[in-house]
């Protein structure tokens, strides 16, 4: 008679391989080199942190009407406090800035609604993609329902930065997908158009494109056909970023095994069905780090619009540092700009990591 | 190919064939991968295609649903000629299920979504109905309790059974199997073959590229041996295994049966 096989019971892991002590051992003190690096890092922090804290907080001045009020010897945050509205909204009339805040709150509410399970996601997406931009546009520009008209030349500060960044990001992703698919397609004309577009745009610096958009295009257009500079700049930024996006997404498309295309074909799915339902969800998921990379680059590149006379967050800060009352506040200004950009980009990066984890289905590639 | 075998590969006149290859030729660049393939398959027939690797057997069955294009000759599937007409191709693909060596399940979709994708989008079936049908086929391949998992969480044998169920969900008239057990661990081959045998017993038209000679012996109506892009010999399994006509076939059989 055969002997019955019983697997031995699982034992708990050794004590020193879990918990805080194990974490310190594994991450900080795992080898002589790591022990040295850990100690060295603590030393560098010891050198850097106290002066920064002292300058930024202990001896800093938080309120005052001019640089003269900053007598503590530390940072002059009063400068930021006085100019805060301008940094946020540019020259947008201060009694109208509630419109920008309202649009922002609306967007936050709409996006947060995604977390509610009972809401129809399709209608919500249509709301965000099709309806919201129109509402936001009229809120910003005014001209209906008795809202005062605000020229786009007054738009600025973080508001302009966000506007350029968000519209550039939202518009360049679908455009990039189309370009990537075009470049992969079997249709020779579509393929050549996409290749020429991508390679041309990628070979040109963003500044050139912005110059083209703001200075050259009006020269070529017939009299009276001129359209808004902000719109031209937006289109320039979107096209620029779409070209980069296309190549990132093409990388994702190439990483999808041929078998996936074949399985979709064999089921009788049409080209667009197989792309939208099978290939793109996988390809986009693979290249989330690359996409976010492009997004972050785009967000920071929007500062270049100061070249064509638009004052985004950085432009506003630079202009304010030239104020005779606040001379010598450049460091505070740049520190503030750096903090805002860092917060935005770090947020994007964390958010993308969350999406990646959420989309993880534990599959092996085949 | 001898005249005798040509005749065996041909159908008796008057019988309705569901797949027909007439003088089919295909090249990959300069490489002549299919040479004058003449073959027809009757409705409900179970065909096993075998042969050494590189002999063109996968290419041949992939021509049936035009995953590969042939360059000369005609392939007629279910009365529809396979040509560049996209409508024809899509019509045939609706009726032909395919199972791949590497399963090719969609890793971003659950098992259930893998099964309902084509019925919902190609057959325009309501979601609920598609899900009921999917669960029915999942029960048939004995995997219904895994419906909400992702493919990556299943073993190879389970994945391949899901792939078979996915093919069946389109309610195809023909099922193609392209080396369905070649990527599986030995322990899992049987569970997949069992499903295929069950399917064969229900009268599905099947074309199966495989090295599982046991499967060929038990279920095949005819076994086709290919080498160097040609059909060397096609015969019912008893004669094929016990009395192969060509020395190339004898050679091949002695290689795979005596080890």
PDB file of N, CA, C and O in Angstrom, chain A residues 18-69:
ATOM      1  N   UNK A  18      11.896  40.143   9.771  1.00  0.00           N
ATOM      2  CA  UNK A  18      10.714  41.006   9.652  1.00  0.00           C
ATOM      3  C   UNK A  18      10.806  42.117  10.687  1.00  0.00           C
ATOM      4  O   UNK A  18      11.574  42.041  11.644  1.00  0.00           O
ATOM      5  N   UNK A  19       9.996  43.173  10.483  1.00  0.00           N
ATOM      6  CA  UNK A  19       9.909  44.252  11.473  1.00  0.00           C
ATOM      7  C   UNK A  19      10.929  45.353  11.269  1.00  0.00           C
ATOM      8  O   UNK A  19      11.706  45.347  10.308  1.00  0.00           O
ATOM      9  N   UNK A  20      10.933  46.311  12.187  1.00  0.00           N
ATOM     10  CA  UNK A  20      11.745  47.517  12.053  1.00  0.00           C
ATOM     11  C   UNK A  20      13.240  47.212  12.098  1.00  0.00           C
ATOM     12  O   UNK A  20      14.021  47.750  11.299  1.00  0.00           O
ATOM     13  N   UNK A  21      13.611  46.328  13.001  1.00  0.00           N
ATOM     14  CA  UNK A  21      15.031  45.990  13.109  1.00  0.00           C
ATOM     15  C   UNK A  21      15.528  45.402  11.785  1.00  0.00           C
ATOM     16  O   UNK A  21      16.592  45.774  11.274  1.00  0.00           O
ATOM     17  N   UNK A  22      14.718  44.505  11.218  1.00  0.00           N
ATOM     18  CA  UNK A  22      15.106  43.876   9.955  1.00  0.00           C
ATOM     19  C   UNK A  22      15.205  44.919   8.847  1.00  0.00           C
ATOM     20  O   UNK A  22      16.110  44.877   8.014  1.00  0.00           O
ATOM     21  N   UNK A  23      14.265  45.899   8.873  1.00  0.00           N
ATOM     22  CA  UNK A  23      14.288  46.938   7.844  1.00  0.00           C
ATOM     23  C   UNK A  23      15.602  47.712   7.919  1.00  0.00           C
ATOM     24  O   UNK A  23      16.266  47.926   6.912  1.00  0.00           O
ATOM     25  N   UNK A  24      15.989  48.115   9.126  1.00  0.00           N
ATOM     26  CA  UNK A  24      17.231  48.871   9.307  1.00  0.00           C
ATOM     27  C   UNK A  24      18.416  48.031   8.858  1.00  0.00           C
ATOM     28  O   UNK A  24      19.294  48.496   8.128  1.00  0.00           O
ATOM     29  N   UNK A  25      18.422  46.788   9.261  1.00  0.00           N
ATOM     30  CA  UNK A  25      19.539  45.915   8.888  1.00  0.00           C
ATOM     31  C   UNK A  25      19.652  45.756   7.376  1.00  0.00           C
ATOM     32  O   UNK A  25      20.735  45.837   6.806  1.00  0.00           O
ATOM     33  N   UNK A  26      18.475  45.517   6.734  1.00  0.00           N
ATOM     34  CA  UNK A  26      18.510  45.264   5.297  1.00  0.00           C
ATOM     35  C   UNK A  26      18.810  46.519   4.502  1.00  0.00           C
ATOM     36  O   UNK A  26      19.520  46.485   3.503  1.00  0.00           O
ATOM     37  N   UNK A  27      18.219  47.651   4.916  1.00  0.00           N
ATOM     38  CA  UNK A  27      18.297  48.844   4.077  1.00  0.00           C
ATOM     39  C   UNK A  27      19.412  49.797   4.454  1.00  0.00           C
ATOM     40  O   UNK A  27      19.887  50.549   3.613  1.00  0.00           O
ATOM     41  N   UNK A  28      19.811  49.819   5.698  1.00  0.00           N
ATOM     42  CA  UNK A  28      20.802  50.800   6.108  1.00  0.00           C
ATOM     43  C   UNK A  28      22.169  50.183   6.424  1.00  0.00           C
ATOM     44  O   UNK A  28      23.189  50.825   6.258  1.00  0.00           O
ATOM     45  N   UNK A  29      22.162  48.951   6.915  1.00  0.00           N
ATOM     46  CA  UNK A  29      23.413  48.410   7.439  1.00  0.00           C
ATOM     47  C   UNK A  29      23.768  47.064   6.828  1.00  0.00           C
ATOM     48  O   UNK A  29      24.368  46.218   7.482  1.00  0.00           O
ATOM     49  N   UNK A  30      23.375  46.861   5.547  1.00  0.00           N
ATOM     50  CA  UNK A  30      23.528  45.509   5.008  1.00  0.00           C
ATOM     51  C   UNK A  30      24.973  45.156   4.659  1.00  0.00           C
ATOM     52  O   UNK A  30      25.315  43.993   4.532  1.00  0.00           O
ATOM     53  N   UNK A  31      25.843  46.161   4.458  1.00  0.00           N
ATOM     54  CA  UNK A  31      27.236  45.845   4.127  1.00  0.00           C
ATOM     55  C   UNK A  31      28.107  46.995   4.631  1.00  0.00           C
ATOM     56  O   UNK A  31      27.581  48.065   4.921  1.00  0.00           O
ATOM     57  N   UNK A  32      29.414  46.809   4.733  1.00  0.00           N
ATOM     58  CA  UNK A  32      30.281  47.912   5.186  1.00  0.00           C
ATOM     59  C   UNK A  32      30.085  49.170   4.351  1.00  0.00           C
ATOM     60  O   UNK A  32      29.997  50.277   4.896  1.00  0.00           O
ATOM     61  N   UNK A  33      29.951  49.001   3.019  1.00  0.00           N
ATOM     62  CA  UNK A  33      29.760  50.171   2.169  1.00  0.00           C
ATOM     63  C   UNK A  33      28.469  50.891   2.545  1.00  0.00           C
ATOM     64  O   UNK A  33      28.419  52.124   2.660  1.00  0.00           O
ATOM     65  N   UNK A  34      27.390  50.085   2.767  1.00  0.00           N
ATOM     66  CA  UNK A  34      26.112  50.698   3.106  1.00  0.00           C
ATOM     67  C   UNK A  34      26.156  51.373   4.461  1.00  0.00           C
ATOM     68  O   UNK A  34      25.533  52.421   4.660  1.00  0.00           O
ATOM     69  N   UNK A  35      26.884  50.785   5.402  1.00  0.00           N
ATOM     70  CA  UNK A  35      27.024  51.424   6.719  1.00  0.00           C
ATOM     71  C   UNK A  35      27.695  52.775   6.549  1.00  0.00           C
ATOM     72  O   UNK A  35      27.235  53.805   7.059  1.00  0.00           O
ATOM     73  N   UNK A  36      28.750  52.811   5.723  1.00  0.00           N
ATOM     74  CA  UNK A  36      29.456  54.060   5.468  1.00  0.00           C
ATOM     75  C   UNK A  36      28.520  55.082   4.815  1.00  0.00           C
ATOM     76  O   UNK A  36      28.453  56.243   5.232  1.00  0.00           O
ATOM     77  N   UNK A  37      27.766  54.636   3.780  1.00  0.00           N
ATOM     78  CA  UNK A  37      26.873  55.563   3.068  1.00  0.00           C
ATOM     79  C   UNK A  37      25.797  56.106   3.998  1.00  0.00           C
ATOM     80  O   UNK A  37      25.452  57.292   3.943  1.00  0.00           O
ATOM     81  N   UNK A  38      25.276  55.244   4.871  1.00  0.00           N
ATOM     82  CA  UNK A  38      24.255  55.681   5.821  1.00  0.00           C
ATOM     83  C   UNK A  38      24.816  56.770   6.727  1.00  0.00           C
ATOM     84  O   UNK A  38      24.224  57.845   6.883  1.00  0.00           O
ATOM     85  N   UNK A  39      25.998  56.508   7.298  1.00  0.00           N
ATOM     86  CA  UNK A  39      26.597  57.498   8.199  1.00  0.00           C
ATOM     87  C   UNK A  39      26.901  58.794   7.462  1.00  0.00           C
ATOM     88  O   UNK A  39      26.644  59.897   7.951  1.00  0.00           O
ATOM     89  N   UNK A  40      27.421  58.649   6.231  1.00  0.00           N
ATOM     90  CA  UNK A  40      27.758  59.823   5.434  1.00  0.00           C
ATOM     91  C   UNK A  40      26.506  60.663   5.169  1.00  0.00           C
ATOM     92  O   UNK A  40      26.529  61.888   5.288  1.00  0.00           O
ATOM     93  N   UNK A  41      25.373  59.982   4.817  1.00  0.00           N
ATOM     94  CA  UNK A  41      24.136  60.710   4.542  1.00  0.00           C
ATOM     95  C   UNK A  41      23.675  61.464   5.773  1.00  0.00           C
ATOM     96  O   UNK A  41      23.238  62.618   5.678  1.00  0.00           O
ATOM     97  N   UNK A  42      23.778  60.810   6.950  1.00  0.00           N
ATOM     98  CA  UNK A  42      23.387  61.501   8.178  1.00  0.00           C
ATOM     99  C   UNK A  42      24.246  62.738   8.395  1.00  0.00           C
ATOM    100  O   UNK A  42      23.753  63.794   8.806  1.00  0.00           O
ATOM    101  N   UNK A  43      25.539  62.632   8.080  1.00  0.00           N
ATOM    102  CA  UNK A  43      26.441  63.762   8.255  1.00  0.00           C
ATOM    103  C   UNK A  43      26.034  64.914   7.333  1.00  0.00           C
ATOM    104  O   UNK A  43      25.975  66.073   7.747  1.00  0.00           O
ATOM    105  N   UNK A  44      25.734  64.597   6.067  1.00  0.00           N
ATOM    106  CA  UNK A  44      25.338  65.633   5.110  1.00  0.00           C
ATOM    107  C   UNK A  44      24.048  66.307   5.574  1.00  0.00           C
ATOM    108  O   UNK A  44      23.921  67.542   5.541  1.00  0.00           O
ATOM    109  N   UNK A  45      23.094  65.498   6.054  1.00  0.00           N
ATOM    110  CA  UNK A  45      21.846  66.075   6.563  1.00  0.00           C
ATOM    111  C   UNK A  45      22.128  66.999   7.741  1.00  0.00           C
ATOM    112  O   UNK A  45      21.543  68.077   7.857  1.00  0.00           O
ATOM    113  N   UNK A  46      23.063  66.572   8.595  1.00  0.00           N
ATOM    114  CA  UNK A  46      23.421  67.364   9.768  1.00  0.00           C
ATOM    115  C   UNK A  46      23.991  68.714   9.351  1.00  0.00           C
ATOM    116  O   UNK A  46      23.719  69.753   9.963  1.00  0.00           O
ATOM    117  N   UNK A  47      24.774  68.693   8.253  1.00  0.00           N
ATOM    118  CA  UNK A  47      25.350  69.951   7.767  1.00  0.00           C
ATOM    119  C   UNK A  47      24.297  70.852   7.131  1.00  0.00           C
ATOM    120  O   UNK A  47      24.320  72.070   7.302  1.00  0.00           O
ATOM    121  N   UNK A  48      23.361  70.239   6.362  1.00  0.00           N
ATOM    122  CA  UNK A  48      22.446  71.036   5.541  1.00  0.00           C
ATOM    123  C   UNK A  48      21.182  71.469   6.265  1.00  0.00           C
ATOM    124  O   UNK A  48      20.738  72.604   6.114  1.00  0.00           O
ATOM    125  N   UNK A  49      20.572  70.551   7.011  1.00  0.00           N
ATOM    126  CA  UNK A  49      19.236  70.830   7.529  1.00  0.00           C
ATOM    127  C   UNK A  49      19.161  72.042   8.463  1.00  0.00           C
ATOM    128  O   UNK A  49      18.320  72.921   8.233  1.00  0.00           O
ATOM    129  N   UNK A  50      20.032  72.125   9.490  1.00  0.00           N
ATOM    130  CA  UNK A  50      19.875  73.248  10.429  1.00  0.00           C
ATOM    131  C   UNK A  50      19.907  74.620   9.771  1.00  0.00           C
ATOM    132  O   UNK A  50      18.998  75.437  10.023  1.00  0.00           O
ATOM    133  N   UNK A  51      20.877  74.928   8.867  1.00  0.00           N
ATOM    134  CA  UNK A  51      20.849  76.256   8.240  1.00  0.00           C
ATOM    135  C   UNK A  51      19.587  76.498   7.423  1.00  0.00           C
ATOM    136  O   UNK A  51      19.038  77.607   7.447  1.00  0.00           O
ATOM    137  N   UNK A  52      19.111  75.452   6.703  1.00  0.00           N
ATOM    138  CA  UNK A  52      17.905  75.622   5.883  1.00  0.00           C
ATOM    139  C   UNK A  52      16.707  75.919   6.775  1.00  0.00           C
ATOM    140  O   UNK A  52      15.922  76.838   6.503  1.00  0.00           O
ATOM    141  N   UNK A  53      16.573  75.162   7.864  1.00  0.00           N
ATOM    142  CA  UNK A  53      15.457  75.388   8.779  1.00  0.00           C
ATOM    143  C   UNK A  53      15.554  76.779   9.385  1.00  0.00           C
ATOM    144  O   UNK A  53      14.564  77.510   9.489  1.00  0.00           O
ATOM    145  N   UNK A  54      16.761  77.168   9.742  1.00  0.00           N
ATOM    146  CA  UNK A  54      16.946  78.487  10.335  1.00  0.00           C
ATOM    147  C   UNK A  54      16.549  79.592   9.359  1.00  0.00           C
ATOM    148  O   UNK A  54      15.796  80.510   9.689  1.00  0.00           O
ATOM    149  N   UNK A  55      17.053  79.460   8.108  1.00  0.00           N
ATOM    150  CA  UNK A  55      16.756  80.480   7.093  1.00  0.00           C
ATOM    151  C   UNK A  55      15.278  80.496   6.738  1.00  0.00           C
ATOM    152  O   UNK A  55      14.648  81.534   6.655  1.00  0.00           O
ATOM    153  N   UNK A  56      14.720  79.305   6.539  1.00  0.00           N
ATOM    154  CA  UNK A  56      13.351  79.214   6.021  1.00  0.00           C
ATOM    155  C   UNK A  56      12.295  79.440   7.081  1.00  0.00           C
ATOM    156  O   UNK A  56      11.185  79.875   6.745  1.00  0.00           O
ATOM    157  N   UNK A  57      12.579  79.108   8.325  1.00  0.00           N
ATOM    158  CA  UNK A  57      11.522  79.190   9.337  1.00  0.00           C
ATOM    159  C   UNK A  57      11.884  80.070  10.533  1.00  0.00           C
ATOM    160  O   UNK A  57      11.165  81.001  10.856  1.00  0.00           O
ATOM    161  N   UNK A  58      13.030  79.753  11.201  1.00  0.00           N
ATOM    162  CA  UNK A  58      13.309  80.380  12.503  1.00  0.00           C
ATOM    163  C   UNK A  58      13.533  81.873  12.387  1.00  0.00           C
ATOM    164  O   UNK A  58      12.990  82.661  13.172  1.00  0.00           O
ATOM    165  N   UNK A  59      14.347  82.294  11.393  1.00  0.00           N
ATOM    166  CA  UNK A  59      14.635  83.724  11.285  1.00  0.00           C
ATOM    167  C   UNK A  59      13.895  84.376  10.127  1.00  0.00           C
ATOM    168  O   UNK A  59      14.220  85.483   9.725  1.00  0.00           O
ATOM    169  N   UNK A  60      12.910  83.661   9.572  1.00  0.00           N
ATOM    170  CA  UNK A  60      12.201  84.192   8.397  1.00  0.00           C
ATOM    171  C   UNK A  60      11.155  85.213   8.817  1.00  0.00           C
ATOM    172  O   UNK A  60      10.683  85.193   9.954  1.00  0.00           O
ATOM    173  N   UNK A  61      10.790  86.084   7.859  1.00  0.00           N
ATOM    174  CA  UNK A  61       9.754  87.074   8.103  1.00  0.00           C
ATOM    175  C   UNK A  61       8.543  86.719   7.240  1.00  0.00           C
ATOM    176  O   UNK A  61       8.687  86.494   6.040  1.00  0.00           O
ATOM    177  N   UNK A  62       7.372  86.626   7.860  1.00  0.00           N
ATOM    178  CA  UNK A  62       6.220  86.135   7.124  1.00  0.00           C
ATOM    179  C   UNK A  62       5.254  87.230   6.703  1.00  0.00           C
ATOM    180  O   UNK A  62       4.358  86.993   5.919  1.00  0.00           O
ATOM    181  N   UNK A  63       5.400  88.422   7.266  1.00  0.00           N
ATOM    182  CA  UNK A  63       4.510  89.487   6.811  1.00  0.00           C
ATOM    183  C   UNK A  63       5.263  90.804   6.783  1.00  0.00           C
ATOM    184  O   UNK A  63       6.292  90.967   7.449  1.00  0.00           O
ATOM    185  N   UNK A  64       4.742  91.731   5.974  1.00  0.00           N
ATOM    186  CA  UNK A  64       5.404  93.017   5.833  1.00  0.00           C
ATOM    187  C   UNK A  64       5.049  93.630   4.501  1.00  0.00           C
ATOM    188  O   UNK A  64       4.492  92.938   3.634  1.00  0.00           O
ATOM    189  N   UNK A  65       5.338  94.919   4.333  1.00  0.00           N
ATOM    190  CA  UNK A  65       4.910  95.604   3.123  1.00  0.00           C
ATOM    191  C   UNK A  65       6.043  95.784   2.118  1.00  0.00           C
ATOM    192  O   UNK A  65       5.815  96.126   0.969  1.00  0.00           O
ATOM    193  N   UNK A  66       7.271  95.586   2.552  1.00  0.00           N
ATOM    194  CA  UNK A  66       8.368  95.686   1.594  1.00  0.00           C
ATOM    195  C   UNK A  66       9.561  94.921   2.139  1.00  0.00           C
ATOM    196  O   UNK A  66       9.532  94.417   3.267  1.00  0.00           O
ATOM    197  N   UNK A  67      10.596  94.850   1.322  1.00  0.00           N
ATOM    198  CA  UNK A  67      11.800  94.130   1.721  1.00  0.00           C
ATOM    199  C   UNK A  67      12.357  94.678   3.041  1.00  0.00           C
ATOM    200  O   UNK A  67      12.937  93.940   3.837  1.00  0.00           O
ATOM    201  N   UNK A  68      12.116  95.975   3.270  1.00  0.00           N
ATOM    202  CA  UNK A  68      12.650  96.615   4.475  1.00  0.00           C
ATOM    203  C   UNK A  68      12.091  96.001   5.749  1.00  0.00           C
ATOM    204  O   UNK A  68      12.716  96.033   6.802  1.00  0.00           O
ATOM    205  N   UNK A  69      10.889  95.395   5.634  1.00  0.00           N
ATOM    206  CA  UNK A  69      10.273  94.790   6.818  1.00  0.00           C
ATOM    207  C   UNK A  69      10.961  93.483   7.204  1.00  0.00           C
ATOM    208  O   UNK A  69      10.778  92.973   8.308  1.00  0.00           O
TER     209      UNK A  69
END
